XYZ file of N, CA and C in Angstrom:
873
model
N 36.014 -3.585 -20.725
C 34.653 -3.258 -21.381
C 34.590 -1.577 -21.698
N 35.497 -1.061 -20.433
C 35.187 0.520 -20.911
C 36.461 1.008 -21.785
N 37.380 0.545 -21.979
C 38.188 0.872 -23.084
C 37.885 0.562 -24.145
N 37.121 -0.799 -24.556
C 36.501 -0.999 -26.159
C 35.318 -0.142 -26.348
N 34.471 0.516 -24.856
C 33.536 1.517 -25.315
C 34.164 2.636 -25.798
N 35.159 2.925 -25.056
C 35.901 4.350 -25.663
C 36.447 4.476 -26.978
N 36.922 2.909 -27.281
C 37.473 2.950 -28.623
C 36.406 3.061 -29.855
N 35.008 2.264 -29.380
C 33.946 2.378 -29.949
C 33.531 3.708 -30.393
N 33.437 4.506 -29.719
C 32.811 5.980 -29.455
C 33.873 7.099 -30.455
N 35.193 6.550 -29.943
C 36.365 7.136 -31.011
C 35.826 7.114 -32.453
N 36.389 6.170 -32.688
C 36.017 5.305 -34.205
C 34.417 5.685 -34.758
N 33.316 5.949 -34.078
C 32.027 6.191 -34.464
C 32.485 7.907 -34.768
N 32.496 8.493 -33.725
C 32.478 9.890 -33.673
C 33.430 10.584 -33.732
N 34.875 10.089 -34.291
C 35.760 10.811 -34.394
C 35.979 11.964 -35.445
N 34.874 12.192 -36.101
C 34.864 13.192 -37.113
C 34.104 14.519 -36.380
N 33.534 14.293 -35.542
C 32.725 15.299 -34.662
C 33.884 15.743 -33.292
N 34.570 14.565 -32.776
C 35.391 15.128 -31.852
C 36.698 16.016 -32.584
N 36.590 15.773 -33.693
C 38.007 16.602 -34.283
C 37.031 18.082 -34.783
N 35.915 17.939 -34.899
C 35.450 19.459 -35.052
C 35.642 20.185 -33.690
N 35.138 19.395 -32.785
C 34.904 19.720 -31.551
C 36.071 20.570 -31.013
N 37.306 19.781 -31.391
C 38.675 20.014 -30.911
C 39.232 21.607 -31.873
N 39.053 21.671 -33.110
C 39.068 22.611 -34.215
C 38.558 23.926 -33.266
N 36.852 23.668 -33.688
C 35.959 24.851 -32.805
C 36.590 25.385 -31.530
N 37.174 24.294 -30.707
C 37.874 25.080 -29.290
C 39.098 25.857 -29.466
N 40.048 25.551 -30.538
C 41.016 25.931 -30.805
C 40.964 27.471 -31.842
N 40.124 27.165 -32.529
C 39.669 28.414 -33.564
C 38.538 29.291 -33.512
N 37.695 28.819 -33.089
C 36.699 29.732 -32.919
C 37.064 31.231 -32.218
N 37.945 31.201 -31.097
C 38.153 32.894 -30.359
C 39.057 33.619 -31.812
N 39.528 32.660 -32.477
C 40.458 33.140 -34.066
C 39.483 33.794 -34.735
N 38.408 32.902 -35.379
C 37.640 33.548 -36.385
C 36.800 34.452 -35.635
N 36.119 34.832 -34.441
C 35.120 35.824 -33.998
C 36.482 37.074 -34.126
N 37.597 36.720 -33.508
C 38.441 37.986 -33.796
C 38.634 38.793 -34.933
N 38.462 37.728 -36.168
C 38.622 38.232 -37.407
C 37.564 39.022 -37.907
N 36.321 38.376 -37.575
C 35.044 38.795 -37.997
C 34.810 39.980 -37.430
N 35.195 40.002 -35.746
C 34.897 41.480 -35.218
C 35.907 42.520 -35.944
N 36.990 42.289 -36.168
C 37.895 43.421 -36.603
C 37.470 43.975 -38.089
N 37.067 42.846 -39.051
C 36.384 43.224 -40.280
C 35.100 43.743 -40.521
N 34.281 43.361 -39.266
C 32.945 44.276 -39.286
C 33.311 45.370 -38.817
N 33.835 45.560 -37.601
C 34.266 46.975 -37.295
C 35.528 48.077 -37.490
N 36.229 47.047 -38.291
C 37.661 48.007 -38.914
C 38.317 48.077 -37.742
N 38.468 47.643 -36.621
C 39.558 47.361 -35.948
C 40.452 46.459 -35.896
N 40.758 46.288 -36.685
C 41.973 45.107 -37.303
C 42.900 45.816 -37.741
N 43.958 45.191 -37.619
C 44.948 46.093 -38.515
C 44.470 46.468 -40.024
N 45.362 47.353 -40.852
C 45.071 47.772 -42.053
C 44.997 46.423 -43.027
N 46.505 45.791 -42.943
C 46.906 44.711 -43.738
C 45.863 43.371 -43.544
N 45.614 43.309 -42.291
C 44.494 42.166 -42.317
C 42.880 42.451 -42.537
N 42.757 44.055 -42.699
C 41.496 44.161 -43.385
C 41.362 44.038 -44.758
N 42.526 43.937 -45.244
C 42.664 43.238 -46.665
C 41.691 42.204 -46.730
N 41.532 41.289 -46.192
C 41.268 39.654 -45.912
C 40.111 39.685 -45.380
N 38.795 41.266 -45.688
C 37.289 40.699 -44.726
C 36.731 40.430 -45.999
N 37.330 39.752 -47.341
C 36.447 38.890 -48.133
C 36.027 37.697 -47.348
N 36.994 37.265 -46.156
C 36.656 36.012 -45.488
C 35.259 36.118 -44.894
N 34.466 37.265 -44.531
C 33.123 37.580 -44.165
C 32.416 36.473 -45.039
N 32.211 36.122 -45.910
C 31.698 35.537 -47.165
C 31.891 34.246 -47.761
N 33.068 34.317 -47.595
C 34.418 32.980 -48.050
C 34.411 32.063 -47.355
N 34.703 32.299 -45.750
C 34.430 31.292 -44.613
C 33.486 30.341 -44.706
N 32.160 30.864 -44.662
C 30.579 30.208 -44.877
C 30.710 29.515 -45.964
N 31.138 29.859 -47.036
C 30.937 29.682 -48.265
C 32.166 28.086 -48.654
N 33.266 28.200 -47.749
C 34.072 27.275 -47.749
C 33.278 25.843 -47.095
N 32.841 26.102 -45.759
C 32.236 25.163 -44.907
C 30.899 24.567 -45.480
N 30.216 25.773 -46.402
C 28.948 25.112 -46.949
C 29.527 24.089 -48.369
N 30.603 24.800 -48.940
C 30.932 23.417 -49.742
C 31.535 22.025 -49.103
N 32.372 22.206 -48.218
C 32.577 20.913 -47.329
C 31.365 20.150 -46.841
N 30.146 20.624 -46.338
C 29.167 20.214 -45.474
C 29.033 19.834 -46.688
N 28.398 20.056 -47.936
C 27.705 19.857 -49.080
C 28.372 18.332 -49.545
N 29.370 18.341 -49.475
C 30.377 16.616 -49.964
C 30.507 15.928 -48.931
N 29.797 16.311 -47.607
C 30.305 15.318 -46.636
C 30.162 13.314 -47.377
N 28.787 13.348 -47.663
C 28.690 12.104 -48.341
C 29.778 11.451 -49.252
N 30.386 12.180 -49.895
C 31.430 12.091 -50.829
C 32.585 11.641 -50.078
N 33.122 12.548 -49.136
C 33.742 12.088 -48.186
C 34.031 11.003 -47.339
N 32.711 10.589 -47.055
C 32.605 9.573 -45.894
C 32.882 7.736 -46.874
N 32.581 8.116 -48.184
C 32.605 7.276 -49.224
C 34.498 6.992 -49.743
N 34.866 7.823 -49.273
C 36.365 7.993 -49.487
C 37.278 6.845 -48.716
N 37.840 6.056 -48.952
C 38.662 5.488 -47.845
C 39.800 6.006 -46.954
N 39.596 5.201 -45.787
C 40.498 6.057 -44.957
C 42.234 5.804 -45.482
N 42.805 6.633 -45.598
C 44.367 6.517 -45.808
C 45.205 7.837 -45.499
N 46.133 7.594 -44.644
C 46.804 8.511 -44.038
C 47.907 8.784 -44.957
N 48.353 10.590 -45.618
C 49.450 10.440 -46.107
C 50.748 10.892 -45.520
N 51.991 10.549 -45.478
C 52.866 10.779 -44.436
C 53.202 12.394 -44.531
N 52.992 13.074 -45.257
C 53.091 14.723 -45.391
C 51.959 14.842 -44.020
N 50.585 14.308 -43.477
C 50.205 14.802 -42.949
C 50.674 15.137 -41.570
N 51.498 14.421 -40.642
C 52.056 14.726 -39.311
C 52.750 15.885 -39.317
N 53.396 15.941 -40.595
C 54.435 17.220 -40.678
C 53.365 18.373 -40.498
N 52.529 18.622 -41.267
C 51.673 19.462 -41.411
C 50.606 19.897 -39.981
N 50.602 18.922 -39.345
C 49.480 18.764 -38.329
C 50.808 19.579 -37.231
N 52.200 19.385 -37.091
C 53.113 19.462 -36.390
C 53.492 20.933 -36.881
N 53.592 21.137 -38.191
C 53.897 22.674 -37.991
C 52.905 23.666 -38.065
N 51.721 23.259 -38.146
C 50.722 24.147 -37.804
C 50.054 23.879 -35.837
N 50.367 22.986 -34.865
C 50.764 23.058 -33.639
C 51.865 24.058 -33.148
N 53.016 24.175 -34.270
C 53.732 25.025 -33.688
C 53.676 26.353 -33.721
N 53.059 26.621 -35.065
C 52.458 28.032 -35.230
C 51.367 28.460 -34.365
N 50.697 27.592 -34.259
C 49.795 27.996 -33.275
C 50.042 28.643 -31.396
N 50.940 28.090 -31.137
C 51.504 27.578 -29.862
C 52.392 29.006 -29.894
N 53.157 29.555 -30.747
C 54.122 30.584 -30.719
C 52.948 31.667 -30.161
N 51.828 32.099 -30.230
C 51.124 33.209 -29.967
C 51.432 34.536 -31.422
N 52.169 34.195 -32.128
C 52.578 35.449 -33.301
C 51.254 35.205 -33.943
N 50.743 36.626 -34.046
C 49.381 36.686 -34.730
C 49.085 35.999 -36.566
N 50.296 36.420 -37.069
C 50.402 36.006 -38.541
C 50.792 34.404 -38.609
N 51.198 33.928 -37.570
C 51.910 32.282 -37.623
C 50.538 31.644 -37.176
N 49.790 32.462 -35.857
C 48.486 31.694 -35.385
C 47.911 31.440 -36.626
N 47.413 32.756 -37.604
C 46.747 32.850 -38.650
C 47.203 31.341 -39.534
N 48.054 31.390 -39.737
C 48.373 30.765 -40.834
C 48.463 29.277 -40.363
N 48.440 28.898 -38.920
C 47.949 27.415 -38.671
C 46.725 27.147 -39.164
N 45.380 27.910 -39.153
C 44.402 27.039 -39.491
C 44.484 26.576 -40.664
N 44.926 27.187 -42.058
C 44.513 26.249 -43.112
C 45.521 25.310 -43.240
N 46.770 25.255 -42.580
C 47.715 24.430 -42.381
C 47.216 23.122 -41.987
N 46.456 23.435 -40.292
C 45.697 22.358 -39.689
C 44.600 21.627 -40.400
N 43.907 22.585 -41.450
C 42.928 21.495 -42.171
C 43.181 20.760 -43.116
N 44.529 21.524 -43.803
C 45.207 20.355 -44.949
C 45.600 19.419 -44.160
N 46.514 19.611 -43.380
C 47.032 18.223 -42.283
C 46.159 17.202 -42.135
N 44.558 17.683 -41.738
C 43.591 16.864 -41.132
C 42.889 16.180 -42.552
N 43.087 16.749 -43.632
C 42.249 16.097 -44.842
C 43.267 14.914 -45.095
N 44.987 15.176 -44.980
C 45.606 14.124 -45.640
C 45.788 13.472 -44.647
N 45.427 13.191 -43.154
C 45.932 12.563 -42.102
C 44.300 11.332 -42.140
N 43.055 12.013 -43.042
C 41.977 11.030 -42.740
C 41.792 10.531 -44.192
N 41.791 10.970 -45.107
C 41.549 10.656 -46.466
C 43.188 10.398 -47.557
N 44.206 11.057 -47.033
C 45.097 11.372 -48.118
C 44.733 12.263 -49.203
N 45.566 12.035 -50.197
C 45.099 12.923 -51.222
C 44.238 13.254 -52.166
N 43.052 12.219 -52.010
C 42.107 12.402 -52.801
C 41.005 13.104 -51.685
N 41.320 12.655 -50.330
C 40.376 13.724 -49.883
C 40.783 15.478 -49.930
N 42.267 15.570 -49.574
C 42.797 16.813 -49.986
C 42.220 17.387 -51.757
N 42.295 16.639 -52.862
C 42.054 16.841 -53.944
C 40.162 17.235 -53.750
N 39.536 16.404 -53.007
C 37.941 16.996 -52.818
C 37.886 18.276 -52.036
N 38.494 18.252 -51.093
C 38.372 19.477 -50.266
C 39.371 20.638 -50.588
N 40.366 20.758 -51.875
C 41.113 21.563 -52.423
C 40.422 23.106 -52.393
N 39.162 23.063 -53.043
C 38.876 24.489 -53.499
C 38.147 25.195 -52.109
N 37.613 24.551 -50.934
C 37.217 25.117 -49.682
C 38.180 25.400 -49.105
N 39.676 24.693 -48.991
C 40.871 25.262 -48.658
C 41.535 25.967 -49.306
N 41.769 26.339 -50.413
C 41.909 27.378 -51.091
C 41.381 28.546 -50.196
N 39.641 28.774 -50.304
C 39.358 29.601 -49.656
C 39.450 30.334 -48.318
N 39.624 29.440 -47.790
C 40.425 29.484 -46.325
C 41.415 30.390 -46.325
N 42.802 29.664 -47.085
C 43.782 30.036 -47.089
C 43.958 31.420 -47.338
N 42.973 32.215 -48.255
C 42.796 33.172 -49.047
C 42.312 34.200 -48.307
N 41.193 33.739 -47.492
C 41.024 34.749 -46.345
C 41.330 34.806 -44.867
N 42.737 34.161 -44.902
C 43.692 34.081 -43.661
C 44.567 35.167 -43.688
N 44.325 36.368 -42.733
C 44.725 37.236 -42.904
C 46.185 37.128 -42.803
N 47.263 38.088 -43.325
C 48.599 37.884 -43.369
C 49.218 39.149 -43.496
N 50.774 39.140 -43.886
C 51.476 40.737 -44.275
C 51.519 40.704 -45.583
N 51.008 39.938 -46.773
C 51.033 40.026 -48.312
C 51.049 41.701 -48.625
N 49.795 42.102 -48.284
C 49.552 43.262 -48.606
C 50.876 44.314 -48.107
N 51.296 44.035 -47.290
C 52.437 45.208 -46.730
C 53.876 44.646 -47.531
N 54.054 43.462 -48.324
C 54.939 42.984 -48.756
C 55.003 43.460 -49.715
N 53.723 43.672 -50.761
C 53.747 43.948 -51.964
C 53.252 45.343 -52.491
N 52.936 46.085 -51.051
C 52.932 47.350 -51.401
C 53.899 48.274 -52.181
N 55.084 48.251 -51.221
C 56.583 49.289 -52.066
C 56.478 48.807 -53.784
N 55.746 47.561 -54.287
C 55.840 47.221 -55.890
C 54.314 47.800 -56.466
N 53.732 48.734 -55.806
C 52.471 48.961 -56.358
C 52.464 50.468 -57.007
N 53.597 51.084 -56.908
C 54.148 52.157 -57.201
C 53.240 52.863 -58.876
N 54.085 51.795 -59.246
C 53.770 52.049 -61.133
C 51.930 52.009 -61.097
N 51.224 51.062 -60.322
C 49.847 51.109 -60.672
C 49.540 52.574 -60.046
N 49.900 52.873 -58.852
C 49.355 54.396 -58.308
C 49.649 55.423 -58.905
N 50.338 55.406 -59.863
C 50.869 56.558 -60.903
C 50.021 56.537 -62.252
N 49.779 55.166 -62.112
C 49.079 55.162 -63.543
C 47.466 55.514 -63.241
N 46.985 55.382 -62.015
C 45.916 55.703 -61.600
C 45.508 57.076 -61.413
N 46.938 57.818 -61.094
C 46.687 59.353 -60.907
C 46.591 60.124 -61.972
N 47.588 59.758 -63.266
C 48.070 60.188 -64.296
C 46.477 59.887 -65.157
N 45.523 58.736 -64.905
C 44.549 58.829 -65.631
C 43.187 59.893 -65.266
N 43.159 59.685 -63.818
C 42.068 60.327 -63.052
C 42.475 61.633 -63.324
N 43.703 62.011 -63.448
C 44.157 63.767 -63.668
C 43.592 64.016 -64.944
N 43.912 63.020 -65.868
C 43.018 63.393 -67.308
C 42.082 63.635 -67.343
N 41.129 62.745 -66.734
C 39.722 62.755 -66.587
C 39.208 63.933 -65.869
N 39.881 64.525 -64.895
C 39.433 65.916 -64.351
C 39.744 66.868 -65.181
N 41.077 66.830 -66.083
C 41.178 68.184 -67.305
C 40.194 68.135 -67.912
N 39.778 67.042 -68.678
C 38.650 67.159 -69.407
C 37.462 67.496 -69.168
N 36.780 67.997 -68.013
C 35.836 68.372 -67.434
C 36.067 69.727 -66.758
N 37.014 70.241 -67.172
C 37.559 71.507 -66.790
C 38.197 71.664 -65.573
N 38.699 70.813 -64.586
C 39.351 70.843 -63.300
C 40.513 71.123 -63.620
N 41.103 72.026 -63.291
C 42.661 72.641 -63.029
C 43.078 71.575 -62.107
N 43.557 70.592 -62.486
C 44.479 69.724 -61.650
C 46.137 69.504 -62.255
N 47.004 68.960 -61.131
C 48.269 68.789 -61.471
C 48.630 67.399 -61.311
N 49.219 66.699 -61.635
C 49.625 65.480 -61.327
C 51.165 65.595 -61.151
N 51.414 65.308 -59.893
C 53.287 64.771 -59.682
C 53.285 63.237 -59.223
N 53.538 62.225 -59.745
C 54.169 60.868 -59.669
C 52.706 60.493 -58.808
N 52.339 59.962 -57.541
C 50.925 59.633 -57.089
C 50.267 60.876 -56.462
N 50.767 61.991 -56.848
C 49.546 62.888 -56.176
C 49.054 64.090 -57.111
N 47.713 64.307 -56.542
C 46.949 65.311 -57.624
C 46.365 66.751 -56.648
N 46.702 67.394 -57.307
C 46.816 68.582 -56.769
C 45.842 69.498 -57.480
N 44.537 69.938 -56.431
C 43.716 70.910 -57.138
C 43.510 72.407 -56.070
N 44.341 73.277 -56.553
C 44.451 74.538 -55.899
C 45.218 74.009 -54.497
N 44.630 74.331 -53.198
C 45.613 73.941 -52.305
C 44.971 72.444 -51.721
N 44.274 71.685 -52.425
C 44.094 70.497 -52.178
C 44.906 69.231 -52.472
N 45.222 68.726 -51.309
C 46.106 67.564 -52.345
C 45.407 65.739 -52.185
N 45.191 65.255 -53.096
C 44.949 63.930 -52.919
C 46.049 62.803 -53.325
N 46.492 62.088 -52.236
C 47.446 61.133 -52.888
C 46.849 59.648 -53.140
N 47.430 58.875 -54.149
C 47.054 57.564 -54.633
C 47.874 56.525 -53.656
N 47.194 56.505 -52.286
C 48.155 55.549 -51.749
C 48.192 53.869 -51.508
N 48.889 53.138 -51.760
C 48.459 51.562 -51.831
C 47.317 51.290 -51.454
N 46.586 51.596 -50.499
C 45.319 51.446 -50.357
C 44.476 51.930 -50.994
N 44.376 53.217 -51.282
C 43.465 53.883 -52.116
C 44.055 53.428 -53.906
N 45.121 52.797 -54.131
C 45.408 52.075 -55.319
C 44.317 50.912 -55.797
N 43.841 50.513 -54.756
C 42.621 49.586 -54.926
C 43.033 48.051 -54.441
N 44.096 47.722 -53.966
C 44.577 46.699 -53.606
C 43.467 45.736 -52.376
N 42.507 46.497 -51.912
C 42.118 45.781 -50.736
C 40.691 45.243 -51.870
N 40.011 45.981 -52.983
C 38.978 46.048 -53.688
C 39.651 44.635 -54.651
N 40.812 44.994 -55.189
C 41.322 43.899 -55.907
C 41.451 42.566 -55.240
N 41.651 42.435 -53.959
C 41.857 41.312 -53.557
C 40.382 40.523 -53.403
N 39.448 41.714 -53.109
C 38.455 40.911 -52.615
C 37.347 40.654 -54.189
N 37.699 41.543 -55.026
C 36.752 40.775 -56.135
C 37.567 39.905 -57.027
N 38.679 39.225 -56.534
C 39.624 37.893 -57.029
C 38.718 36.889 -56.355
N 38.930 37.044 -55.055
C 38.197 36.472 -54.573
C 36.916 36.097 -54.712
N 35.993 36.840 -54.658
C 34.646 36.724 -55.055
C 34.320 36.187 -56.440
N 35.529 36.012 -57.704
C 35.592 36.078 -58.745
C 35.424 34.372 -58.704
N 36.526 33.958 -57.872
C 36.797 32.600 -57.701
C 35.722 31.557 -57.432
N 34.637 32.370 -56.098
C 33.461 31.675 -55.799
C 32.469 32.334 -57.162
N 32.295 32.898 -57.517
C 31.143 32.729 -58.888
C 31.626 31.946 -59.813
N 32.617 31.851 -59.995
C 33.307 30.551 -60.850
C 32.900 29.097 -60.060
N 33.239 28.973 -59.202
C 32.594 27.553 -58.473
C 31.075 27.222 -58.413
N 30.486 28.716 -57.888
C 29.070 28.512 -58.077
C 28.377 28.043 -59.442
N 28.871 28.690 -60.374
C 28.400 28.290 -62.063
C 28.835 27.217 -62.356
N 29.326 26.456 -62.203
C 30.365 25.153 -62.530
C 31.293 25.466 -63.572
N 31.778 27.117 -63.358
C 32.727 27.261 -64.263
C 34.329 27.416 -64.020
N 34.368 26.562 -62.815
C 35.797 26.418 -62.079
C 36.727 25.312 -62.834
N 36.147 24.234 -63.872
C 37.027 23.718 -64.363
C 37.356 23.819 -65.446
N 36.614 24.876 -66.064
C 37.232 25.834 -67.760
C 38.321 26.782 -67.402
N 39.584 25.972 -67.796
C 40.670 27.136 -67.474
C 40.738 28.586 -68.458
N 39.732 28.316 -69.679
C 39.700 29.569 -70.429
C 38.795 30.302 -69.991
N 37.885 30.206 -69.416
C 37.057 30.798 -68.749
C 37.703 31.528 -67.270
N 38.239 30.707 -66.482
C 38.968 31.351 -65.320
C 39.845 32.427 -65.615
N 40.495 31.977 -66.950
C 41.567 33.200 -67.480
C 40.892 34.314 -67.710
N 39.894 34.533 -68.588
C 39.119 35.384 -69.002
C 38.561 36.369 -68.192
N 37.658 35.551 -67.466
C 36.961 36.037 -66.326
C 37.986 36.887 -65.197
N 39.112 36.646 -64.729
C 40.159 36.981 -64.064
C 40.843 38.218 -64.098
N 41.213 37.981 -65.491
C 41.717 39.173 -66.201
C 40.605 40.354 -66.495
N 39.537 40.070 -66.623
C 38.415 41.051 -66.521
C 38.134 41.384 -65.399
N 38.167 40.947 -64.334
C 37.939 40.936 -62.890
C 39.206 42.249 -62.665
N 40.230 41.975 -63.207
C 41.619 43.042 -62.598
C 41.182 44.435 -62.959
N 40.537 44.434 -64.804
C 40.700 45.299 -65.452
C 39.023 46.241 -64.865
N 38.386 45.233 -64.381
C 37.007 46.163 -63.576
C 37.687 46.859 -62.552
N 38.552 46.175 -61.585
C 39.102 46.438 -60.740
C 39.530 47.732 -60.582
N 40.917 47.838 -61.760
C 41.724 49.340 -61.737
C 40.640 50.204 -62.215
N 39.789 50.008 -63.245
C 38.777 51.153 -63.861
C 38.144 51.832 -62.596
N 37.683 50.564 -61.707
C 36.403 51.050 -60.968
C 37.426 52.234 -59.792
N 38.738 51.680 -59.298
C 39.531 52.632 -58.566
C 39.921 53.878 -59.346
N 40.050 54.095 -60.516
C 40.552 55.277 -61.536
C 39.194 56.081 -61.228
N 37.922 55.456 -61.304
C 36.805 56.605 -61.156
C 36.764 56.966 -59.704
N 37.030 55.870 -58.745
C 37.013 56.607 -57.309
C 37.990 57.487 -56.621
N 39.345 57.214 -57.576
C 39.967 58.407 -57.156
C 39.698 59.818 -57.589
N 39.354 59.698 -59.177
C 39.062 61.046 -59.626
C 37.714 61.831 -58.927
N 36.379 60.690 -58.230
C 35.818 61.553 -57.464
C 36.042 61.875 -56.342
N 37.427 61.420 -55.967
C 37.595 61.857 -54.449
C 38.398 62.867 -54.686
N 39.343 63.041 -55.840
C 40.042 64.335 -56.116
C 39.608 65.320 -56.334
N 38.125 65.070 -57.170
C 36.901 66.374 -57.760
C 36.264 66.688 -56.276
N 35.528 65.912 -55.425
C 35.148 66.211 -53.976
C 36.209 67.116 -53.139
N 37.509 66.842 -53.097
C 38.494 67.266 -52.175
C 38.744 68.751 -52.689
N 39.025 68.639 -53.942
C 39.380 69.693 -54.826
C 38.841 71.048 -54.860
N 37.066 70.673 -54.686
C 36.070 71.677 -55.060
C 35.424 71.812 -53.473
N 35.804 71.533 -52.395
C 35.703 71.702 -51.244
C 34.334 70.877 -50.358
N 34.097 70.197 -51.772
C 33.022 69.189 -51.119
C 33.659 68.397 -50.054
N 33.956 68.342 -49.053
C 34.829 67.732 -47.851
C 33.656 66.288 -47.377
N 32.023 66.954 -47.268
C 31.401 65.920 -46.871
C 31.746 64.827 -47.692
N 31.376 64.956 -48.958
C 31.368 64.187 -49.840
C 32.496 63.224 -49.860
N 33.874 64.081 -49.939
C 34.980 63.208 -49.857
C 35.143 62.117 -48.548
N 34.750 62.187 -47.348
C 34.752 61.936 -46.360
C 34.003 60.359 -46.517
N 32.603 60.756 -46.987
C 31.623 59.513 -47.363
C 32.190 58.803 -48.050
N 32.788 59.046 -49.037
C 33.296 58.459 -49.754
C 34.649 57.535 -49.766
N 35.257 58.567 -48.670
C 36.849 57.665 -48.558
C 37.063 57.069 -47.305
N 35.940 57.557 -46.502
C 36.503 56.841 -45.116
C 34.839 56.202 -44.251
N 33.639 56.279 -44.944
C 32.490 56.098 -44.298
C 31.789 55.261 -44.985
N 30.590 55.295 -45.191
C 29.509 53.870 -45.857
C 29.674 53.960 -47.148
N 29.943 55.471 -47.893
C 30.118 55.085 -49.234
C 30.872 54.511 -50.127
N 32.167 54.184 -49.146
C 33.393 53.442 -49.779
C 32.798 51.706 -49.990
N 32.204 51.790 -48.974
C 31.512 50.214 -48.666
C 30.628 50.108 -49.576
N 29.657 51.094 -50.264
C 28.570 50.881 -51.130
C 29.359 50.580 -52.584
N 30.085 51.459 -52.607
C 30.997 51.704 -54.215
C 31.675 50.315 -54.306
N 32.361 49.686 -53.234
C 32.980 48.755 -53.446
C 31.901 47.453 -53.425
N 30.921 47.600 -53.231
C 29.788 46.618 -53.340
C 29.093 46.760 -54.557
N 29.043 47.767 -55.125
C 28.517 47.799 -56.520
C 29.698 47.132 -57.405
N 31.054 47.119 -57.296
C 31.747 46.832 -58.103
C 31.736 45.335 -58.048
N 31.369 44.763 -56.812
C 31.556 43.396 -56.329
C 30.576 42.748 -57.692
N 29.228 43.591 -57.048
C 27.646 43.151 -58.019
C 28.269 43.168 -59.600
N 29.119 43.942 -60.178
C 29.389 43.641 -61.389
C 30.117 42.653 -62.060
N 30.513 41.861 -61.096
C 30.997 40.618 -61.572
C 30.307 39.771 -61.935
N 29.018 39.554 -61.366
C 27.851 38.927 -62.220
C 27.488 39.021 -63.384
N 26.909 40.231 -63.962
C 26.739 40.420 -65.397
C 28.127 40.306 -65.981
N 29.526 40.591 -65.786
C 30.773 40.506 -66.244
C 31.129 38.878 -66.455
N 30.416 37.905 -65.804
C 30.686 36.590 -65.919
C 29.879 36.161 -67.216
N 28.458 36.343 -66.873
C 27.297 36.219 -67.773
C 27.797 36.557 -69.223
N 28.640 37.801 -69.361
C 28.908 38.530 -70.853
C 29.850 37.244 -71.222
N 31.093 37.224 -70.124
C 31.873 35.945 -70.673
C 31.422 34.713 -71.129
N 30.908 34.251 -70.219
C 29.943 32.906 -70.582
C 29.469 32.739 -71.909
N 28.923 34.150 -72.643
C 28.142 33.910 -73.736
C 29.067 34.403 -74.782
N 30.399 34.790 -74.649
C 31.185 35.104 -75.784
C 32.008 34.140 -75.477
N 32.072 33.053 -74.485
C 33.053 31.758 -74.769
C 32.125 30.879 -75.592
N 30.688 30.754 -75.237
C 30.017 29.870 -76.188
C 29.843 30.515 -77.498
N 29.562 31.666 -77.778
C 29.537 31.925 -79.705
C 30.837 32.311 -80.217
N 32.137 32.213 -79.284
C 33.198 32.522 -80.400
C 34.565 31.331 -79.728
N 34.567 31.255 -78.696
C 35.695 30.288 -77.901
C 35.263 29.175 -78.088
N 34.568 28.378 -77.964
C 34.281 27.009 -78.323
C 33.930 26.649 -79.200
N 33.372 27.269 -80.641
C 33.205 26.705 -82.070
C 34.676 26.595 -82.591
N 35.725 27.606 -81.940
C 37.149 27.529 -82.461
C 37.868 26.582 -81.709
N 37.402 26.126 -80.710
C 38.294 24.406 -80.106
C 37.834 23.343 -80.930
């Protein structure tokens, strides 16, 4: 009788049991991420994923909103599920930070396939994507060596702008010289972090506005987001060079290391909303009739 009761409880509350196990395993990890993102005491590569501050709750909200649709799906386990669950468990048990981080989206993917198969994975595909893109890894470190052309481009354009307003500036590769002051357009200053965040938020806005199913809107918006990000970082590096070169070190520190940089990034992210509205109007006026 006791065994029957246990079986009944497991079958009736298996969803909550799984959530409890996941919370026990990953709550400390997510707490560590949030503490590092908020207080900037995490590695600089992992800071690039601070968009998870809003992305992870948004992913959880989407999954919770679809819970009734999820329950209506037939139980169907996919053969890939045990492989992913085993892989995730091994990654988690290694204790290697990046592998433990990666184990989280893999574990969630494996659970979806284990419980509902491919239909369940398709239903939770977007929140899983948000979780994966917010899980810290070494991708920024790996691509940093390939950003040199972007760094040089930003330095050259910033130097050109400063020359137009009468600032005597010299540009050499990724360095801007104004008198004795030197500003380096490093990979971080080239805007990789804000580019990652802007593309991430762009995906969230596309979903929120029900444009995620339109391939043309996705393409136009993501390209426009990249252009906005690069333009924003040209302006930021121009200001940093101007401040540093003219002795306004307090403003330089404010924009470079203090809350001014966060404010500037927030303004760029805010511009994504009118940008998407403009693309929707453009799509309605010119692209849809052509189609």
